[in-house]
CSV table of C-alpha atoms in Angstrom, one decimal:
chain,number,residue,atom,x,y,z
A,1,MET,CA,-5.6,5.1,-8.7
A,2,CYS,CA,-2.2,4.3,-7.4
A,3,ARG,CA,0.7,1.8,-7.4
A,4,LEU,CA,1.6,-0.2,-4.3
A,5,LEU,CA,4.7,-2.0,-3.2
A,6,GLY,CA,5.5,-3.6,0.1
A,7,TYR,CA,7.6,-6.4,1.8
A,8,ALA,CA,8.2,-8.2,5.0
A,9,THR,CA,11.4,-10.0,6.1
A,10,ASN,CA,12.6,-12.4,8.8
A,11,ASP,CA,13.6,-9.5,11.1
A,12,VAL,CA,16.4,-8.5,8.7
A,13,ASN,CA,16.8,-4.8,7.8
A,14,ALA,CA,16.8,-5.0,4.0
A,15,SER,CA,16.4,-2.1,1.6
A,16,LEU,CA,14.1,-1.9,-1.3
A,17,HIS,CA,17.1,-2.1,-3.6
A,18,GLN,CA,18.1,-5.3,-2.0
A,19,VAL,CA,14.6,-6.8,-1.9
A,20,LEU,CA,13.4,-5.8,-5.4
A,21,GLY,CA,16.6,-5.3,-7.3
A,22,MET,CA,18.1,-2.1,-8.7
A,23,ARG,CA,16.5,-2.6,-12.2
A,24,GLU,CA,13.0,-3.4,-10.9
A,25,CYS,CA,13.3,-0.5,-8.3
A,26,ALA,CA,14.0,1.9,-11.1
A,27,ALA,CA,11.1,0.5,-13.2
A,28,PHE,CA,8.8,1.0,-10.2
A,29,ARG,CA,9.9,4.6,-9.7
A,30,ASP,CA,9.4,5.2,-13.4
A,31,LEU,CA,5.7,4.6,-13.0
A,32,SER,CA,5.6,7.9,-11.1
A,33,VAL,CA,5.9,9.7,-14.4
A,34,ILE,CA,2.2,8.7,-14.7
A,35,HIS,CA,1.4,8.4,-11.0
A,36,ASN,CA,2.7,11.8,-10.5
A,37,ASP,CA,0.5,13.1,-7.7
A,38,GLY,CA,3.0,12.5,-4.9
A,39,TRP,CA,4.4,9.5,-3.2
A,40,GLY,CA,5.4,8.2,0.2
A,41,ALA,CA,6.9,5.4,2.2
A,42,ALA,CA,6.6,3.8,5.7
A,43,LEU,CA,9.5,1.8,7.1
A,44,ILE,CA,9.6,-0.6,10.1
A,45,THR,CA,13.1,-1.1,11.2
A,46,GLU,CA,15.2,-3.1,13.6
A,47,PRO,CA,17.1,-0.3,15.5
A,48,ALA,CA,20.8,-0.6,15.8
A,49,ALA,CA,20.7,0.9,19.3
A,50,ALA,CA,19.6,-1.2,22.3
A,51,ALA,CA,15.9,-1.1,23.2
A,52,TYR,CA,14.4,0.4,26.3
A,53,VAL,CA,17.4,2.5,27.3
A,54,THR,CA,16.5,5.7,29.2
A,55,ASP,CA,18.8,8.6,28.5
A,56,GLY,CA,16.7,11.5,30.0
A,57,GLY,CA,13.8,11.2,27.5
A,58,ALA,CA,11.6,8.3,26.6
A,59,PRO,CA,13.2,4.9,26.5
A,60,SER,CA,14.7,3.9,23.2
A,61,PRO,CA,12.2,2.0,20.9
A,62,GLU,CA,12.2,-1.7,20.4
A,63,THR,CA,11.0,-1.0,16.8
A,64,GLY,CA,11.8,2.0,14.6
A,65,SER,CA,9.1,3.6,12.6
A,66,ALA,CA,9.7,6.1,9.7
A,67,LEU,CA,7.2,7.9,7.6
A,68,TYR,CA,7.9,10.0,4.5
A,69,ARG,CA,5.3,11.7,2.2
A,70,ASN,CA,5.7,14.3,-0.6
A,71,THR,CA,3.3,15.9,-3.0
A,72,ILE,CA,6.1,15.9,-5.6
A,73,ALA,CA,6.3,12.8,-7.8
A,74,ALA,CA,8.9,10.2,-6.9
A,75,HIS,CA,10.4,10.6,-10.3
A,76,TYR,CA,11.5,14.1,-9.3
A,77,ASP,CA,12.3,13.5,-5.7
A,78,PRO,CA,16.0,12.6,-4.8
A,79,ILE,CA,14.8,11.3,-1.5
A,80,PHE,CA,13.3,8.2,-3.3
A,81,ASP,CA,16.7,6.7,-3.9
A,82,GLU,CA,17.8,7.5,-0.4
A,83,LEU,CA,14.8,5.7,1.2
A,84,ALA,CA,15.2,2.8,-1.3
A,85,SER,CA,18.6,2.3,0.2
A,86,VAL,CA,17.5,2.3,3.8
A,87,GLY,CA,17.1,-1.2,5.5
A,88,ALA,CA,13.8,-2.2,7.0
A,89,ARG,CA,12.2,-5.4,8.1
A,90,SER,CA,8.9,-4.2,6.6
A,91,ALA,CA,8.1,-1.4,4.3
A,92,LEU,CA,5.4,0.2,2.2
A,93,PHE,CA,5.9,2.4,-0.9
A,94,HIS,CA,3.1,4.2,-2.7
A,95,LEU,CA,2.9,6.2,-6.0
A,96,ARG,CA,-0.2,8.3,-6.2
A,97,LEU,CA,-2.6,9.1,-9.0
A,98,ALA,CA,-5.3,11.1,-7.3
A,99,SER,CA,-8.8,9.8,-7.7
A,100,SER,CA,-12.0,11.9,-8.2
A,101,ASN,CA,-10.1,15.1,-8.4
A,102,LEU,CA,-9.3,14.9,-4.7
A,103,PRO,CA,-6.8,17.7,-3.7
A,104,LEU,CA,-3.1,17.3,-3.8
A,105,ILE,CA,-2.4,18.1,-0.2
A,106,LEU,CA,0.0,16.4,2.1
A,107,GLU,CA,-2.8,15.1,4.3
A,108,ASN,CA,-4.1,12.9,1.4
A,109,GLN,CA,-0.7,11.4,0.6
A,110,HIS,CA,-0.1,7.8,1.5
A,111,PRO,CA,1.0,6.1,3.6
A,112,PHE,CA,-1.5,7.1,6.3
A,113,PHE,CA,-0.4,6.3,9.8
A,114,ALA,CA,-2.5,5.9,13.0
A,115,ASN,CA,-2.4,3.6,16.0
A,116,GLY,CA,0.9,2.1,15.0
A,117,LEU,CA,-0.3,1.1,11.6
A,118,SER,CA,0.6,2.4,8.2
A,119,PHE,CA,-1.8,2.0,5.2
A,120,ILE,CA,-1.7,2.4,1.5
A,121,HIS,CA,-4.6,2.0,-1.0
A,122,ASN,CA,-5.1,1.7,-4.8
A,123,GLY,CA,-8.7,2.5,-5.7
A,124,ASP,CA,-11.4,5.1,-6.2
A,125,ILE,CA,-14.3,4.5,-3.8
A,126,SER,CA,-17.2,5.9,-5.8
A,127,ASP,CA,-20.7,5.0,-6.9
A,128,ALA,CA,-21.9,4.2,-10.4
A,129,GLN,CA,-22.5,8.0,-11.0
A,130,GLY,CA,-18.9,8.7,-10.1
A,131,ARG,CA,-19.7,10.3,-6.7
A,132,ASN,CA,-16.9,9.7,-4.3
A,133,ILE,CA,-17.6,8.4,-0.8
A,134,THR,CA,-16.1,11.7,0.6
A,135,THR,CA,-19.3,13.5,-0.7
A,136,ASN,CA,-21.6,11.0,1.1
A,137,ARG,CA,-22.3,12.8,4.3
A,138,SER,CA,-24.7,10.1,5.5
A,139,TYR,CA,-22.1,7.2,5.2
A,140,PRO,CA,-21.9,5.6,8.7
A,141,ILE,CA,-18.3,6.2,9.7
A,142,ASP,CA,-16.9,7.5,13.0
A,143,HIS,CA,-15.4,10.8,11.8
A,144,SER,CA,-13.1,11.0,14.8
A,145,LEU,CA,-11.3,7.9,13.3
A,146,VAL,CA,-11.1,9.6,9.9
A,147,GLN,CA,-9.4,12.5,11.7
A,148,GLU,CA,-7.0,10.1,13.4
A,149,THR,CA,-5.7,9.1,9.9
A,150,GLY,CA,-5.0,12.7,9.1
A,151,GLY,CA,-6.5,12.4,5.7
A,152,ARG,CA,-9.6,13.8,3.8
A,153,SER,CA,-9.9,11.2,1.1
A,154,ASP,CA,-11.7,8.0,0.2
A,155,SER,CA,-8.6,6.1,1.3
A,156,ALA,CA,-8.7,7.8,4.7
A,157,ILE,CA,-12.3,6.6,5.1
A,158,TYR,CA,-11.2,3.1,4.1
A,159,PHE,CA,-8.4,3.1,6.7
A,160,ALA,CA,-10.8,4.6,9.4
A,161,THR,CA,-13.2,1.7,8.7
A,162,VAL,CA,-10.4,-0.8,9.4
A,163,LEU,CA,-9.6,1.1,12.6
A,164,GLN,CA,-13.3,0.9,13.6
A,165,TYR,CA,-13.2,-2.9,13.4
A,166,LEU,CA,-10.0,-3.0,15.3
A,167,GLY,CA,-11.6,-0.9,18.0
A,168,VAL,CA,-14.3,-3.5,18.6
A,169,GLY,CA,-11.8,-6.3,19.0
A,170,TYR,CA,-11.1,-7.8,15.6
A,171,GLU,CA,-7.5,-8.9,14.8
A,172,LEU,CA,-5.8,-6.9,12.0
A,173,GLU,CA,-6.4,-9.3,9.1
A,174,GLU,CA,-10.1,-9.8,10.0
A,175,ALA,CA,-10.6,-6.1,10.6
A,176,LEU,CA,-9.4,-5.5,7.1
A,177,ALA,CA,-11.7,-8.2,5.7
A,178,GLN,CA,-14.7,-6.8,7.5
A,179,ALA,CA,-14.0,-3.3,6.4
A,180,VAL,CA,-14.0,-4.4,2.7
A,181,LYS,CA,-17.2,-6.3,3.3
A,182,GLU,CA,-18.9,-3.2,4.7
A,183,LEU,CA,-17.6,-0.8,2.1
A,184,ARG,CA,-18.5,-3.1,-0.8
A,185,ALA,CA,-22.1,-3.2,0.4
A,186,ALA,CA,-22.4,0.5,-0.5
A,187,TYR,CA,-19.7,0.7,-3.3
A,188,PRO,CA,-19.5,-2.7,-5.0
A,189,ASP,CA,-17.7,-1.6,-8.1
A,190,SER,CA,-14.7,0.0,-6.3
A,191,SER,CA,-11.2,-1.3,-5.8
A,192,TYR,CA,-10.0,-2.1,-2.3
A,193,ASN,CA,-6.5,-3.2,-3.1
A,194,CYS,CA,-4.3,-2.2,-0.2
A,195,MET,CA,-1.4,-2.9,2.1
A,196,ILE,CA,-1.1,-2.4,5.8
A,197,GLN,CA,1.6,-3.0,8.3
A,198,SER,CA,2.2,-3.0,12.0
A,199,LYS,CA,5.4,-3.6,14.0
A,200,ASP,CA,4.7,-7.4,13.7
A,201,THR,CA,2.6,-7.9,10.6
A,202,PHE,CA,2.5,-7.0,6.9
A,203,ILE,CA,-0.7,-7.6,4.9
A,204,ALA,CA,-1.3,-7.1,1.1
A,205,LEU,CA,-4.9,-7.5,-0.2
A,206,ARG,CA,-6.2,-7.7,-3.7
A,207,ALA,CA,-9.9,-7.0,-3.6
A,208,GLU,CA,-11.3,-5.5,-6.7
A,209,SER,CA,-14.7,-5.6,-8.5
A,210,GLY,CA,-13.5,-8.0,-11.2
A,211,LYS,CA,-14.8,-5.7,-13.9
A,212,PRO,CA,-12.6,-4.3,-16.7
A,213,THR,CA,-10.1,-1.6,-15.8
A,214,ARG,CA,-11.9,1.8,-15.8
A,215,GLN,CA,-11.5,3.7,-19.0
A,216,GLY,CA,-10.1,6.7,-17.2
A,217,VAL,CA,-7.0,4.8,-16.1
A,218,VAL,CA,-6.4,3.5,-19.7
A,219,ASP,CA,-6.8,7.1,-21.0
A,220,VAL,CA,-4.3,8.4,-18.6
A,221,TYR,CA,-1.7,5.8,-19.6
A,222,ALA,CA,-2.6,6.3,-23.3
A,223,ARG,CA,-1.6,10.0,-23.0
A,224,HIS,CA,1.8,8.8,-22.1
A,225,GLY,CA,2.0,6.3,-24.9
A,226,ARG,CA,1.8,3.4,-22.5
A,227,ALA,CA,-1.8,2.2,-22.7
A,228,ASP,CA,-0.8,-1.5,-22.7
A,229,GLU,CA,0.6,-1.1,-19.2
A,230,ALA,CA,-2.9,-0.4,-17.9
A,231,ARG,CA,-4.4,-3.7,-19.0
A,232,ASP,CA,-3.7,-5.6,-15.8
A,233,TYR,CA,-3.9,-2.4,-13.6
A,234,VAL,CA,-5.5,-4.0,-10.5
A,235,VAL,CA,-3.2,-7.1,-10.5
A,236,LEU,CA,-0.9,-7.7,-7.5
A,237,ARG,CA,2.0,-10.1,-7.8
A,238,TYR,CA,4.3,-11.5,-5.1
A,239,ARG,CA,7.7,-13.2,-4.9
A,240,ASP,CA,9.6,-15.0,-2.1
A,241,LEU,CA,12.7,-13.3,-0.7
A,242,ASP,CA,15.8,-15.5,-0.8
A,243,GLY,CA,19.3,-14.2,-0.3
A,244,ALA,CA,21.5,-12.6,2.2
A,245,VAL,CA,22.0,-9.1,3.7
A,246,ASP,CA,25.2,-8.3,5.5
A,247,GLY,CA,25.8,-12.0,6.1
A,248,ALA,CA,22.3,-12.7,7.4
A,249,ALA,CA,20.0,-15.0,5.5
A,250,LEU,CA,17.0,-13.1,4.0
A,251,ARG,CA,13.6,-14.7,3.9
A,252,GLY,CA,10.1,-13.2,3.5
A,253,VAL,CA,7.9,-11.8,0.7
A,254,VAL,CA,7.6,-8.8,-1.6
A,255,VAL,CA,4.3,-7.8,-3.1
A,256,THR,CA,3.8,-5.2,-5.9
A,257,SER,CA,1.3,-3.7,-8.2
A,258,SER,CA,1.6,-4.4,-12.0
A,259,GLY,CA,3.0,-1.9,-14.4
A,260,TYR,CA,6.5,-3.2,-14.9
A,261,ALA,CA,8.1,-6.6,-15.8
A,262,GLN,CA,7.3,-9.3,-13.2
A,263,PRO,CA,8.0,-12.6,-15.1
A,264,GLU,CA,7.2,-16.0,-13.7
A,265,SER,CA,10.7,-17.0,-14.6
A,266,GLU,CA,11.9,-14.8,-11.8
A,267,GLY,CA,9.5,-16.2,-9.2
A,268,TRP,CA,6.6,-13.8,-9.5
A,269,ARG,CA,3.1,-15.2,-8.9
A,270,GLU,CA,-0.2,-13.5,-9.3
A,271,LEU,CA,-2.2,-13.0,-6.1
A,272,GLY,CA,-5.8,-14.0,-6.7
A,273,ASN,CA,-8.7,-11.6,-6.3
A,274,ASN,CA,-10.2,-11.5,-2.8
A,275,ARG,CA,-7.1,-12.9,-1.4
A,276,MET,CA,-4.7,-11.5,1.1
A,277,ILE,CA,-1.1,-12.2,2.0
A,278,VAL,CA,-0.5,-12.2,5.8
A,279,ALA,CA,3.2,-12.1,6.7
A,280,SER,CA,5.2,-11.8,9.9
A,281,ASN,CA,7.9,-9.2,9.7
A,282,ARG,CA,9.6,-11.0,12.5
A,283,THR,CA,10.0,-14.4,10.9
A,284,GLY,CA,9.3,-13.7,7.2
A,285,ALA,CA,6.7,-16.5,7.2
A,286,TYR,CA,3.5,-15.8,5.3
A,287,ARG,CA,0.2,-17.4,4.3
A,288,ILE,CA,-2.6,-16.6,1.8
A,289,ARG,CA,-6.2,-16.5,2.9
A,290,SER,CA,-9.6,-15.5,1.4
A,291,ILE,CA,-11.7,-12.6,2.5
């Protein structure tokens, strides 16, 4: 039960502050008062140094990858503002509210990272009796892939399922679609909203059961006097990027969970259920497809 935010640009290093705006960035961070079980970010950057230069170690990278995770809420972590000021051509930000009493350990913080991919998820993959997929010892998953993610949660199993389909030859967007199809067959009432990025591609997926928001989420928000903010809990919205960064034209897309103001008058549009945004973080171009 988390909040997601991600973006992709046209190969321009833009910070979260520049992409989302200072006011909206502060509002997103404020959600971590409730989503206070840790946070993390994964940034794909265009390095300032020349690529493939050998200086005694490995050649310098063509793409920079940065990963940060903390079990402390973003609301209390000064690193949040620092990372929100770092330019990236693609980035994921995740505020965690742990599901099914899964432990608050660093291994279960998002983003997960494996095989050049970073992954964040909002959902609790459990059956009608509330039994989380992590307790299902007979669920057919390659446990070596779960270990590759470094996690021990339902989200780690979700990511490992994506990796499993990638391993048999599916492209990233189709591997994600197939993973949701497989997991839904066993856990149809769960939410599979997620974001995933590679050095070339950013994907944001809305795939939820279509049923009313779980009462547990509403109860958590109600304890903070903010029950109304949970009404559209599973909604994802997106907005085109249009502006300039250090003289370079900025194009692309930003996608975010609900929970703070995202008015249509400022270009925000709702992503339909069972739809994914597939964006290039090289050109900023994106399209929407069904799963």
